Structure formats: C-alpha cells, structure tokens
XYZ file of C-alpha atoms in Angstrom:
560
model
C 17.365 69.240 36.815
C 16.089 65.905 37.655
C 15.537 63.142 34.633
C 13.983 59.791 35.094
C 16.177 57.248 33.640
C 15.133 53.457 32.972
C 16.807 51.247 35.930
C 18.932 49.422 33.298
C 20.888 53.176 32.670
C 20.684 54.126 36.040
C 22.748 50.883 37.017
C 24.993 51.207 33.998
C 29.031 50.738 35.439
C 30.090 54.108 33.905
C 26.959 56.056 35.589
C 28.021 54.626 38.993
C 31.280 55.022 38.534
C 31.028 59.083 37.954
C 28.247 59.372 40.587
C 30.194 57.720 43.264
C 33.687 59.916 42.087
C 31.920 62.618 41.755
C 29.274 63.274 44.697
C 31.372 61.066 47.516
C 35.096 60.579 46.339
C 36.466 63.729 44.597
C 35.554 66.104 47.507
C 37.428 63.577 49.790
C 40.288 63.307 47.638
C 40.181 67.623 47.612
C 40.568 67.364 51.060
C 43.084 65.029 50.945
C 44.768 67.321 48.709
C 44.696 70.673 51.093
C 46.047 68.390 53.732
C 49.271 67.366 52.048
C 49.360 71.187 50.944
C 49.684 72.476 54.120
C 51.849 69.654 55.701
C 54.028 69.778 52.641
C 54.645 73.659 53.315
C 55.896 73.124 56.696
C 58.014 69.776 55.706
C 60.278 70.230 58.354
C 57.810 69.971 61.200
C 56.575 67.235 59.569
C 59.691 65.171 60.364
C 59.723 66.778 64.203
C 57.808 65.486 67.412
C 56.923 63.385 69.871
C 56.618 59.164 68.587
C 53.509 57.800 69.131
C 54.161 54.586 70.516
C 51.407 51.271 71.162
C 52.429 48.384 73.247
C 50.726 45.067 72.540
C 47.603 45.759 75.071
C 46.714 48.960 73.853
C 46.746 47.803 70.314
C 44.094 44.666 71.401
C 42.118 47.392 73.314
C 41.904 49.499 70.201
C 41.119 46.659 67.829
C 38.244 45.629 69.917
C 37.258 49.010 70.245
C 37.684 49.524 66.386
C 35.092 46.235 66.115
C 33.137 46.993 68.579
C 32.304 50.866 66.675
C 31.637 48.800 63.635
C 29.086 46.259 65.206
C 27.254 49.929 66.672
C 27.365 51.127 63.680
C 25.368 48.273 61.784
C 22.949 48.151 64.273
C 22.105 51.626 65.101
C 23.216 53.815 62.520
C 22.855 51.844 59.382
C 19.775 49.853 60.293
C 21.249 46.309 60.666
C 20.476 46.008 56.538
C 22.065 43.829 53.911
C 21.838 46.665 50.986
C 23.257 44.523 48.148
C 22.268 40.836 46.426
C 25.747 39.559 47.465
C 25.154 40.870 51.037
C 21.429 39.168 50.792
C 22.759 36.023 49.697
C 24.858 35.305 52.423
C 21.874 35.493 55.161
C 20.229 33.215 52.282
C 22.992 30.285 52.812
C 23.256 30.969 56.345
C 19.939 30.188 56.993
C 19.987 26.843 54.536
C 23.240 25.652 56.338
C 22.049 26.101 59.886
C 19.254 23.987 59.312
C 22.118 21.466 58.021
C 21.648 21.752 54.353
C 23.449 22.250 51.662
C 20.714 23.703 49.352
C 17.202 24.794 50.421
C 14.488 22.242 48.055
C 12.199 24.412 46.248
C 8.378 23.112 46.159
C 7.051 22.049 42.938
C 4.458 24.698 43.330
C 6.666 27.533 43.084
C 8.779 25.897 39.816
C 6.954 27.774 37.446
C 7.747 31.296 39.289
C 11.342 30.060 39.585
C 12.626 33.036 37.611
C 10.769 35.432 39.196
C 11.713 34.694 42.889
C 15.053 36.388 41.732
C 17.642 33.823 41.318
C 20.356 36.019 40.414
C 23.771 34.774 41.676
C 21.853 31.427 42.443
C 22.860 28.239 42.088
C 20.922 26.177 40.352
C 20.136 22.259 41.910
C 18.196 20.358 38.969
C 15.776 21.118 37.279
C 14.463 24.044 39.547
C 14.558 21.243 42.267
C 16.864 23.442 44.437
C 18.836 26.632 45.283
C 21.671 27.870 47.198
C 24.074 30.977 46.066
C 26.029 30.655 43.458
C 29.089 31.751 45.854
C 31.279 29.290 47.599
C 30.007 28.204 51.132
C 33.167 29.294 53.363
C 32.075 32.707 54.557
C 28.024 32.126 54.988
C 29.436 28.740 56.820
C 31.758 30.622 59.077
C 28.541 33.267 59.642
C 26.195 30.253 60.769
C 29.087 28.946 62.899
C 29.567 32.045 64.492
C 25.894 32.770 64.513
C 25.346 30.024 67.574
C 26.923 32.490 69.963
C 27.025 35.896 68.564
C 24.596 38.132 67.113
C 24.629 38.198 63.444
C 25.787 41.635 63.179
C 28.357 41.008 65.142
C 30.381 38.170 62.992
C 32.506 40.541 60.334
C 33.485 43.021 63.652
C 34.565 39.791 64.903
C 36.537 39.194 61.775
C 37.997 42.965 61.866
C 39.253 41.864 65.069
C 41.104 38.362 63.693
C 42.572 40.586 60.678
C 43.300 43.369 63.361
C 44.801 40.967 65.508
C 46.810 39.144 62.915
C 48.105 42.268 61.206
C 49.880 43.377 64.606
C 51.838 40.340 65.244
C 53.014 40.145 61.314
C 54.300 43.531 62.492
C 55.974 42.223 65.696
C 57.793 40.267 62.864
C 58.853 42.344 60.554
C 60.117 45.383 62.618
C 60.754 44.349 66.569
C 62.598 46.637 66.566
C 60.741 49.314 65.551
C 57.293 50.064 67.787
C 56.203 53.440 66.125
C 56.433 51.268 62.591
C 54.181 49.045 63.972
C 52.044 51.469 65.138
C 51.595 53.255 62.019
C 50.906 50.242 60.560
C 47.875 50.009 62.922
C 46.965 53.532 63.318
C 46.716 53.626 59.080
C 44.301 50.287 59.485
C 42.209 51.670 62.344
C 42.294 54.666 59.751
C 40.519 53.067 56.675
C 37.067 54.232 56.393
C 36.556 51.324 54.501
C 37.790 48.366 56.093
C 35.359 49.812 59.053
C 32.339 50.012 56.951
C 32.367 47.302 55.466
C 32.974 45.399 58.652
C 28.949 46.502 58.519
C 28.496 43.977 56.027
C 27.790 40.811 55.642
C 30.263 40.995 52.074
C 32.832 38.180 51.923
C 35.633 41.223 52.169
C 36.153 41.182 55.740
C 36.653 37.363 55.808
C 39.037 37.665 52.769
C 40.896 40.337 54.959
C 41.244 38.101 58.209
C 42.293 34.984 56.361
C 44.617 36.738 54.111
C 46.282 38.368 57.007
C 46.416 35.005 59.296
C 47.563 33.219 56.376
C 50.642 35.195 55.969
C 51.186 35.209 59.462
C 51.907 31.725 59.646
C 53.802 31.672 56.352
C 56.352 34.156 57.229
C 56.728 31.435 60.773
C 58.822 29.444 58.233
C 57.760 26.233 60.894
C 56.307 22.996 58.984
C 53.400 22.955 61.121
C 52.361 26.575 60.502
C 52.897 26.049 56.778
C 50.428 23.442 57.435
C 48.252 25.690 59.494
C 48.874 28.108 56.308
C 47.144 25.461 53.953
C 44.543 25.097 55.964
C 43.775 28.502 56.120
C 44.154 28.645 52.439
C 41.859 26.033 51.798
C 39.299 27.967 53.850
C 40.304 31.327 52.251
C 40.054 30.024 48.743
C 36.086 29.012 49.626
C 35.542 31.744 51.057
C 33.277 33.319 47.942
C 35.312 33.269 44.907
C 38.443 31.335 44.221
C 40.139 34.398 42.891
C 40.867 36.398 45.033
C 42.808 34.236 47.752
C 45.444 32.594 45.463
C 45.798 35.755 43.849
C 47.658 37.063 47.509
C 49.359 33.885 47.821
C 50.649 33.663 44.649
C 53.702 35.942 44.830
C 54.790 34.343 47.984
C 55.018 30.961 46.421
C 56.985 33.028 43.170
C 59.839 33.982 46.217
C 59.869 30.620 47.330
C 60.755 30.063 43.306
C 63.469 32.570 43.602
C 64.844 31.642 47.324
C 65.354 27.872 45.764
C 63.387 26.927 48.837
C 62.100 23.435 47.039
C 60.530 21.939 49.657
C 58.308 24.703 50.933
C 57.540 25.524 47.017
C 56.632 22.050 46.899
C 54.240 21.727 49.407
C 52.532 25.083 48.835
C 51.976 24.010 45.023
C 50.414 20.750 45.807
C 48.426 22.455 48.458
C 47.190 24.863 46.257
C 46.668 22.522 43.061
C 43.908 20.159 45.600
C 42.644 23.345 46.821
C 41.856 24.839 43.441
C 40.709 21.468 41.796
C 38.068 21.231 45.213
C 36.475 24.549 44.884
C 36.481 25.161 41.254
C 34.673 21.337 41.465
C 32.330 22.591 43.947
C 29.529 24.268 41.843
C 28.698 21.497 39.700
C 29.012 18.811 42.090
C 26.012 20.749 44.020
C 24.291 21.593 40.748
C 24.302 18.014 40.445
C 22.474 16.910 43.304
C 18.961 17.295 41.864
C 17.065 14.571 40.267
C 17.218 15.925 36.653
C 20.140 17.647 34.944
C 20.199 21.262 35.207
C 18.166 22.602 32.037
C 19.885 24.874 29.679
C 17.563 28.143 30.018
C 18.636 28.120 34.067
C 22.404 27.833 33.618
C 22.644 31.722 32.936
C 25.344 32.167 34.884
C 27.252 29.441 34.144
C 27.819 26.476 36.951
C 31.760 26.161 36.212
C 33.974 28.754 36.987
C 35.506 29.107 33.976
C 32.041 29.397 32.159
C 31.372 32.781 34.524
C 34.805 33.697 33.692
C 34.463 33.586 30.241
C 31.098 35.127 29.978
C 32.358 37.888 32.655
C 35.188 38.957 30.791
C 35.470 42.715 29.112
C 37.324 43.275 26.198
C 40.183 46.105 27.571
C 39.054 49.251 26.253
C 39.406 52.642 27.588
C 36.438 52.123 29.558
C 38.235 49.255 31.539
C 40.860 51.477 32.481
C 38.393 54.623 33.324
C 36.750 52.322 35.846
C 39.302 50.852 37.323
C 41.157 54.900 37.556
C 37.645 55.562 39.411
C 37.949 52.332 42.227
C 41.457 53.259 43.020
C 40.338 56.694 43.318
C 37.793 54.977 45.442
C 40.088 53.279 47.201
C 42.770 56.106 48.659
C 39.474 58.293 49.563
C 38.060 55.930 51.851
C 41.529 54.791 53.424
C 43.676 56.708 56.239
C 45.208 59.849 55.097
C 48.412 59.515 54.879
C 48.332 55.581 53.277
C 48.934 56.519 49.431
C 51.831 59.108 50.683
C 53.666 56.348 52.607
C 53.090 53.333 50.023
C 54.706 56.001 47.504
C 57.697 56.196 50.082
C 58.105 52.612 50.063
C 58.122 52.537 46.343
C 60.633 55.702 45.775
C 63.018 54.384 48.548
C 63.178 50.972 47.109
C 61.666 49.189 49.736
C 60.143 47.007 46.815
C 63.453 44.983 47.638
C 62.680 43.513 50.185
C 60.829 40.121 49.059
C 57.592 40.878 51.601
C 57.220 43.944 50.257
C 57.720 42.683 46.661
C 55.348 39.768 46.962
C 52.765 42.331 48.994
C 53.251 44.980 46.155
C 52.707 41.723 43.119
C 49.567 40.826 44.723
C 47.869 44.178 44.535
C 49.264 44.691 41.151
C 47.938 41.496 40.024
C 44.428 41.908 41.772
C 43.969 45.271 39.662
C 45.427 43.538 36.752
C 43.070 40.828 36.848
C 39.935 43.015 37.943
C 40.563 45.260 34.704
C 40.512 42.402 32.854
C 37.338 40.490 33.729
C 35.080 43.046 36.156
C 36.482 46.616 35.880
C 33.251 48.055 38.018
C 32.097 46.684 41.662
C 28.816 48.276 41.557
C 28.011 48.467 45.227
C 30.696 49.182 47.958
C 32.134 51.252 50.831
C 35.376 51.775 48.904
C 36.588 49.210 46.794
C 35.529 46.324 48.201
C 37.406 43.983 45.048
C 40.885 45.193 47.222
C 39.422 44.571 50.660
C 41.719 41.428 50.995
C 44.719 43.476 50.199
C 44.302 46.290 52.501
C 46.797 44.538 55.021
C 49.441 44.422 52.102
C 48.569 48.066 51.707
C 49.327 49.526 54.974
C 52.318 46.652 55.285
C 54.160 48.256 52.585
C 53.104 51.921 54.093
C 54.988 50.590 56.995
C 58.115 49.948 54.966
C 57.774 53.536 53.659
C 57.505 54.494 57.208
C 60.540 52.527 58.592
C 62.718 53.808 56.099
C 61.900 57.397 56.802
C 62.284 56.366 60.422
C 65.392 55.846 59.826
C 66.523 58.394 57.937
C 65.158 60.337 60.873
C 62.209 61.528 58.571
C 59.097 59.801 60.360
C 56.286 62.366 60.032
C 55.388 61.547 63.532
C 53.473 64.770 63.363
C 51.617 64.286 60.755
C 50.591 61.038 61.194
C 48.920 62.403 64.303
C 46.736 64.904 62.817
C 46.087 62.511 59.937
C 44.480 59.736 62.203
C 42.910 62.355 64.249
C 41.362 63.949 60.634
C 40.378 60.376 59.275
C 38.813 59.425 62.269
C 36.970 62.283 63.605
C 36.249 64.037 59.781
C 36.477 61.975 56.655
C 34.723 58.670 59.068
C 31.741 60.251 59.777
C 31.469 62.017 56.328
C 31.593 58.031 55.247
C 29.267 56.941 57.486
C 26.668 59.703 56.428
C 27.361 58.851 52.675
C 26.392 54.990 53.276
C 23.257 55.712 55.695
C 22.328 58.095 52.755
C 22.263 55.364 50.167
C 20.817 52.353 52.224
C 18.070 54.354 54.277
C 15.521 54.015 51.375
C 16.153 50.355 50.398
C 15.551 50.004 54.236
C 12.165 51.276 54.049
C 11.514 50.313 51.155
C 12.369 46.174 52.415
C 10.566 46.417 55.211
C 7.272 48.460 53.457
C 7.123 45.349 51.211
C 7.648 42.610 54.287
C 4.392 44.162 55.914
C 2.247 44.035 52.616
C -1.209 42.315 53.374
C -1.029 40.165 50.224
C 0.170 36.893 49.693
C 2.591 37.860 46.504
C 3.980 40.977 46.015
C 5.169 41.593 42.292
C 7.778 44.037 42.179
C 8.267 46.726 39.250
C 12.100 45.832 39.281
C 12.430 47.749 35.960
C 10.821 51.127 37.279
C 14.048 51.995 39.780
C 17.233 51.742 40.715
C 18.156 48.432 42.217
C 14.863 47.412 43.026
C 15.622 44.166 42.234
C 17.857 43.502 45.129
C 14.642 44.164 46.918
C 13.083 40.827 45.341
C 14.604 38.566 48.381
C 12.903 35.727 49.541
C 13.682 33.231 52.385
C 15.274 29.902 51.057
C 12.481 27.741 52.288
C 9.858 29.920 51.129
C 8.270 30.635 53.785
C 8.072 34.137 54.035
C 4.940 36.329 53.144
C 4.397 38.117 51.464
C 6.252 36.347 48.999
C 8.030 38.537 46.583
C 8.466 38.522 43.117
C 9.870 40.078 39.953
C 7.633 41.555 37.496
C 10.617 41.102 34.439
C 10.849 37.445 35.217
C 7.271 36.584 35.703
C 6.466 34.262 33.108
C 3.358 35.076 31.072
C 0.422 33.392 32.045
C 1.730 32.536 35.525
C -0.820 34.699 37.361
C -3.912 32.330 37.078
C -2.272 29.663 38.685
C -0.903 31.820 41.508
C -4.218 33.560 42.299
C -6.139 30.526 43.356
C -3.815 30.643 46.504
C -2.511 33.921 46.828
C -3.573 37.490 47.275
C -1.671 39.702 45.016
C -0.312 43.038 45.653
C 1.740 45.267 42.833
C 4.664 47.358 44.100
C 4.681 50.164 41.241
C 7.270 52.808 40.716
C 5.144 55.531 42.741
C 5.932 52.909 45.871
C 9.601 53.026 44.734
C 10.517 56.594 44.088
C 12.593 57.373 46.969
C 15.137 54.540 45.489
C 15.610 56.797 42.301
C 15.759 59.731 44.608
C 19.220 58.083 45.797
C 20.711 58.626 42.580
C 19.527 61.926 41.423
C 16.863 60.506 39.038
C 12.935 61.471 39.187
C 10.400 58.785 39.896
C 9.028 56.517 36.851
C 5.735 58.672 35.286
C 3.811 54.999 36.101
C 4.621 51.046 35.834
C 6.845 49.705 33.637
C 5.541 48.324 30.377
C 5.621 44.749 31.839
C 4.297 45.884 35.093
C 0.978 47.475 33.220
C 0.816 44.400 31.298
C 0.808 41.836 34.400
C -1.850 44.608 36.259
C -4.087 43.467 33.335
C -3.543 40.503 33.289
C -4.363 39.894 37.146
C -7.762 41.402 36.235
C -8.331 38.932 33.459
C -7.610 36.164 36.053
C -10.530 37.389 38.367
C -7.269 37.401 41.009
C -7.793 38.861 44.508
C -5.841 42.614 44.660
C -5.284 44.102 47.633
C -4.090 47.682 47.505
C -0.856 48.479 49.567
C -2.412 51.588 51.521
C 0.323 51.953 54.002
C 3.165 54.350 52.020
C 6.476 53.604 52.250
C 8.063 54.877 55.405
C 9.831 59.040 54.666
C 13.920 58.794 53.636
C 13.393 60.406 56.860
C 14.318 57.097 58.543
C 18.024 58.054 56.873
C 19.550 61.646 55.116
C 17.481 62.470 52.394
C-alpha cells in the first residue's frame, strides 16, 4: 500500500539505505549467490580451460570501447541529466570558470532571495556578493578544459579511459609475466557496473579513479622525475572535490616507504603532501574572502573551513553507522564484476596481503570505510558506492593477486571468469542500467517541465517530494528563466518585491508526484504548509500568476 511521507522522511539515510538494498541490491547479490552455487558444485571445472589472454591493443580497443558505451549511454539512454546537487554543481563551476572566473557575482537584486536560489553545497563570497560550489575546483576545471574540444558528456568516458589506461600498465608492472593476471584484472574493471555508470556522471568519482590510478603508476616507477610527476598528480587529485579522499590512497604508500627506510622518497612525498594539504584545505576561505564584506554568520551553514564541515559532519558511531555502511558495501560487490569479492577473498586467505602493494592497496580501502563510518556513513545518491569509486583500481589490483596466486597453484578459474564477465556484462549491466533510467527519468521531466514554465519565477514546493530540491538549479549568472526558487527558503515578505519584475508561477506537489512515485510513496494531498502560505501571500501582493497548464511530461519518457 502506498503512504505519502514528508520529503524530509523520504530522504532519511536509513530509508534509502533499505530501499536501495532491498528493491536493487539484494536480488543482485541472490544472483550472485546461485552463481557461486553452481560454480562451486563443479569446482573442478572451475580450475579447467582455455586462458583468456589480452595483448596490449586489444586491451586499448576495449577500454575505448568500454568509454565509448558509457558516453552512449548518458546521452541516449539516461537523457544526458545531472540527477544529483553534486552532479549539478559541477556544470555550475564549469560554466563560471569558462568564462574565466573564479566565482559567478550575484546582483544585488537577487540578495534578498539568496537562500532561496538553493545554495546548498555553495560557497559563500561576502556578504551574498558571490557564489561558486563549495567543492574544490580540480574536477569542474578539468571538465571546462576538456569541454573546448569534447562534448560535455563525453569528459568522465574520457577519464574511464585514463584510469582504464593506467590500470593496464600498473599491471604490465606487477605481473609481466603473467598476461591472463592482467587480464582479469581488466576483464573484472570492464566488469563493474559501477565504475561504467557512473562514468555517466558528471560526480568527481571518475576523476578520483583516473588520478588515483596514474598516480600510483608513476609511484611504483621508483624514478625521481615520476615521483615528481606523482606530486603533481597528487596535487591535482587532492583538489579534485574533497581533500579526503586522495591522501587517504596515498597514505599507506608513504607508511611502506616508513617501513622500507626509503628516507629520501618518504621525505619528499611528506613535504609534498604537507604544501598540498595546507593549499587546498586554505582554498575555501581564501575564496570566501574575496567579497567586499566578511561572510555573515547566518550564510556560513556549512562551514567555509574544512575542519568546520568535518566537525559538523561527523556521526557519533552507533549501530546505525555500521548498518549503513553493511548496506554500501553490499552496494558495492552488487554493482561490481562477479567474481571481484571471490578473488579479493583469495588474496586475503592466501596471504597475498604480504606483499607491500597489496598491503598498502588493502590499508587504503580499509581506511576509506573506516573514515566514511566515522563522519558520512550514507552517500545518498549513487550507482554503487560512489564514496569507494577511487579505490576500485585497488579493488580489482588485489583480485589480481588472488588470481595470480591461484594461477599458480594451477587453480585459475579461467572458466569461470568467462561466464562471469559474460553474466556481468550482458545480465546484471543492463539490469543496472534499467535501475538508474528508472530513478532519473522523472527528475528529467520534471527539470525540463519547470525550464519551459511561462513565468518569470518559479517557486518550487521542495518540501512536498522527494528530492525536489535538487530540482531548484539555477545558472551561476542568473540568467536563466524561469528563474527557480525554493519555497522553504523564501524569506517572508520577499514576494512584493519580486512581483514588480517577475511573473510568478508555483510548482505544487500535484506537478511533482511522479518524483514520490520513484520511491514508492503517494503524491502530497496539496502544497506544503509553506507553499499554501506563499500562494497567499502572492495574492496579497496583487503579483502576476500564471498557471503552468502544460503537465509534466509521462515517466513514460523512462520505466515507470
């Protein structure tokens, strides 16, 4: 039976979390499941058959393949859409930074609405002088860079192809000697439903993936200049969105350094990294800073220093904090290859943990989940768990230490690894793809009902459904109409003022119903409380309403 929940439950972490485990990631694990069953009754043909073998040019061709799948894919399948606020943000800061700013100036006629434009994640520049996102600049810079001569939708495929790319010739390194270990290493990444959906993004996860896996290319070169090269990278990877997550891979390679007595190397990774971290975590109040008047205290929500968000972010550990994080890995395995959670277990059972790449691989995954638990146990959006994206590559690295072992122990399930690539790729990937064109068909036509609106403003009933905020996007300049705002952060007694310019247009739950449809929840009865309340007072103000005839186009567009 259908129940109409306020948007503030329906977005609660623990109601995700069980409607994502249960209605996309429990049946996939099940499957999973019967898999291993019937492979694990007939072990010993597991260990028989022919090797699948790549050379060098077929693992390029199936890279750009693998990229080129992911760029269809956002443009014809999941209607070349930025679902999320993070996603929304980056097209925000890619449009300020290719018309060579820094932060887009906000006209003093649109101060008092400042809350209601949605400034969530925003950074704030003065005293409502200015905006940018309140992420670091590295990946929406990158985007704009990469925007002069591809197609938007084209820059993370581009980036699956770098971390594609780069994870094949840290291979070449660590087993030469060994060409179907290499290519399970690349058949389990071509695997991943995730790391190809969310190469549909614009999220920062793709970038973290591509640097992460360059940068340890060039570490493991042991050369001076590509530890140089390395810094660089990490300088770039530590910008990239938040300063978290890079140093939290890098770390344990700098800790074997610390072991191996390799001084000099330790030495000039620590420096590196102690600029690099000082720069970024600098880097949100020096731009806060560049108004005319100090930030007020009412906008600094968020907090402008790191530390501040950190502090403010952070969960007490209670069982909830472990739930959550049981329900992303859970997330995790059912959107990778098949066989990548049976393979990392090999590593672990044969001791491959030994070997210090594996070890330091193995410490930065453990310390990501560590730290996630810690301060943001639940991701809300993703296409798996999007908080590990950047250690996928140490995932299917160790899986490839698994693998070599059996290899040699003349136990590769050659076999297996066969129908498991075949199953991922031709079964469990389009049963992904559906699930993600299920969930961002209505926000689609939902985004682009409210772009056509024949008003000036539209004020949104963000409290009426389901992530109908993120709908609340406007163009950093402001020069999109209509113009769209939120009905909870409307001040009171803002509407006069903005009717002497504007037509005004109300998007009410009735407009928004297929978003609560998403999630298994009926429609709001009517508006919110402070929806009704700013439909009255528009009609106090004598403003202009224009009715939105046109309905919202059928979830049709997408699976209902």
């Amino acid at each position: 039976m259908l129940v109409h929940k306020p948007a503030a439950e329906t977005q609660s972490p623990i109601m995700l979390a069980k409607w994502f485990a249960a209605r996309q990631d429990i049946p996939v694990v099940a499957g999973m499941i019967l898999f291993f069953a019937l492979f694990g009754a007939r072990a010993r043909a597991i260990g028989n058959g022919v090797k699948s073998v790549l050379g060098t040019r077929q693992a390029v061709a199936l890279l750009a393949g693998f990229a080129l799948i992911a760029w269809a894919l956002r443009t014809l399948v999941l209607f070349d859409f930025d679902l999320s606020r993070d996603e929304k943000l980056v097209a925000f800061d890619i449009a300020i930074f290719t018309d060579g700013r820094l932060f887009a100036p906000i006209a003093s006629f649109w101060r008092d609405s400042y809350e209601a434009l949605n400034t969530l994640y925003t950074l704030p520049v003065g005293n409502r002088e200015g905006w940018v996102s309140g992420y670091l600049p590295v990946n929406a810079a990158l985007r704009a860079l990469l925007g002069h001569a591809l197609p938007a939708a084209a820059a993370s495929p581009v980036q699956l192809l770098v971390a594609g790319l780069a994870l094949w010739r840290i291979a070449l390194r660590l087993w030469p000697d060994s060409a179907s270990t290499r290519t399970a290493v690349l058949l389990l990444f071509a695997g991943s439903s995730q790391v190809l959906l969310m190469a549909t993004t614009a999220y920062a996860m793709t970038t973290h993936l591509a640097f992460n896996l360059v940068w340890l290319w060039l570490f493991l070169q042991r050369r001076p200049l590509a530890d140089g090269a390395a810094l660089a990278t990490g300088f770039l990877a530590t910008g990239i969105h938040q300063p978290l997550f890079h140093p939290l891979f890098a770390g344990p390679f700098l800790l074997w350094l610390l072991a191996e007595r390799q001084w000099r190397r330790l030495a000039v990774y620590a420096l590196g990294y102690g600029a690099i971290g000082l720069f970024w975590l600098g880097w949100p109040a020096w731009m806060s800073a560049q108004g005319l008047h100090p930030v007020p205290a009412e906008l600094d929500v968020a907090g402008v220093s790191f530390f501040d968000r950190l502090l403010r972010g952070a969960m007490p550990l209670t069982p909830n904090s472990l739930w959550l994080m049981g329900a992303n890995l859970l997330r995790f395995f059912a959107w990778q290859h098949l066989l990548l959670l049976p393979l990392v277990i090999a590593a672990l059972r044969l001791r491959q943990d030994r070997d210090p790449v594996c070890r330091a691989l193995l410490l930065g995954i453990a310390g990501l989940i560590a730290v996630m638990t810690l301060i943001l146990p639940m991701q809300v959006h993703g296409w798996g768990y999007r908080y590990l994206h950047g250690f996928i590559g140490s995932a299917v690295l160790v899986a490839g230490y698994g693998w070599h072992r059996l290899e040699r122990s003349v136990l590769a399930p050659h076999r297996a690894l066969r129908w498991a690539t075949a199953l991922s790729l031709l079964l469990v990937l389009p049963l992904h793809v559906w699930m993600a064109r299920s969930i961002i068909a209505p926000y689609a036509a939902a985004s682009a009902w409210l772009e056509r609106a024949p008003a000036g403003i539209v004020i949104v009933d963000d409290g009426a459904a389901a992530f109908s905020l993120d709908l609340v996007l406007n163009r950093a300049d402001l020069s999109n109409r209509p113009i769209l705002l939120s009905a909870s952060r409307l001040r009171p007694g803002s509407l006069p003022a903005l009717c002497r310019t504007h037509t005004i247009a109300f998007a009410d739950s009735d407009r928004l119903a297929p978003l609560d449809r998403v999630f298994g929840q009926l429609a709001a009865a009517g508006p919110s409380p402070r929806q009704s309340r700013l439909h009255d007072e528009a009609v106090r103000a004598g403003c202009r309403i224009v009715a939105i005839q046109e309905p919202v186009a059928p979830a049709a567009s997408g699976p209902s």
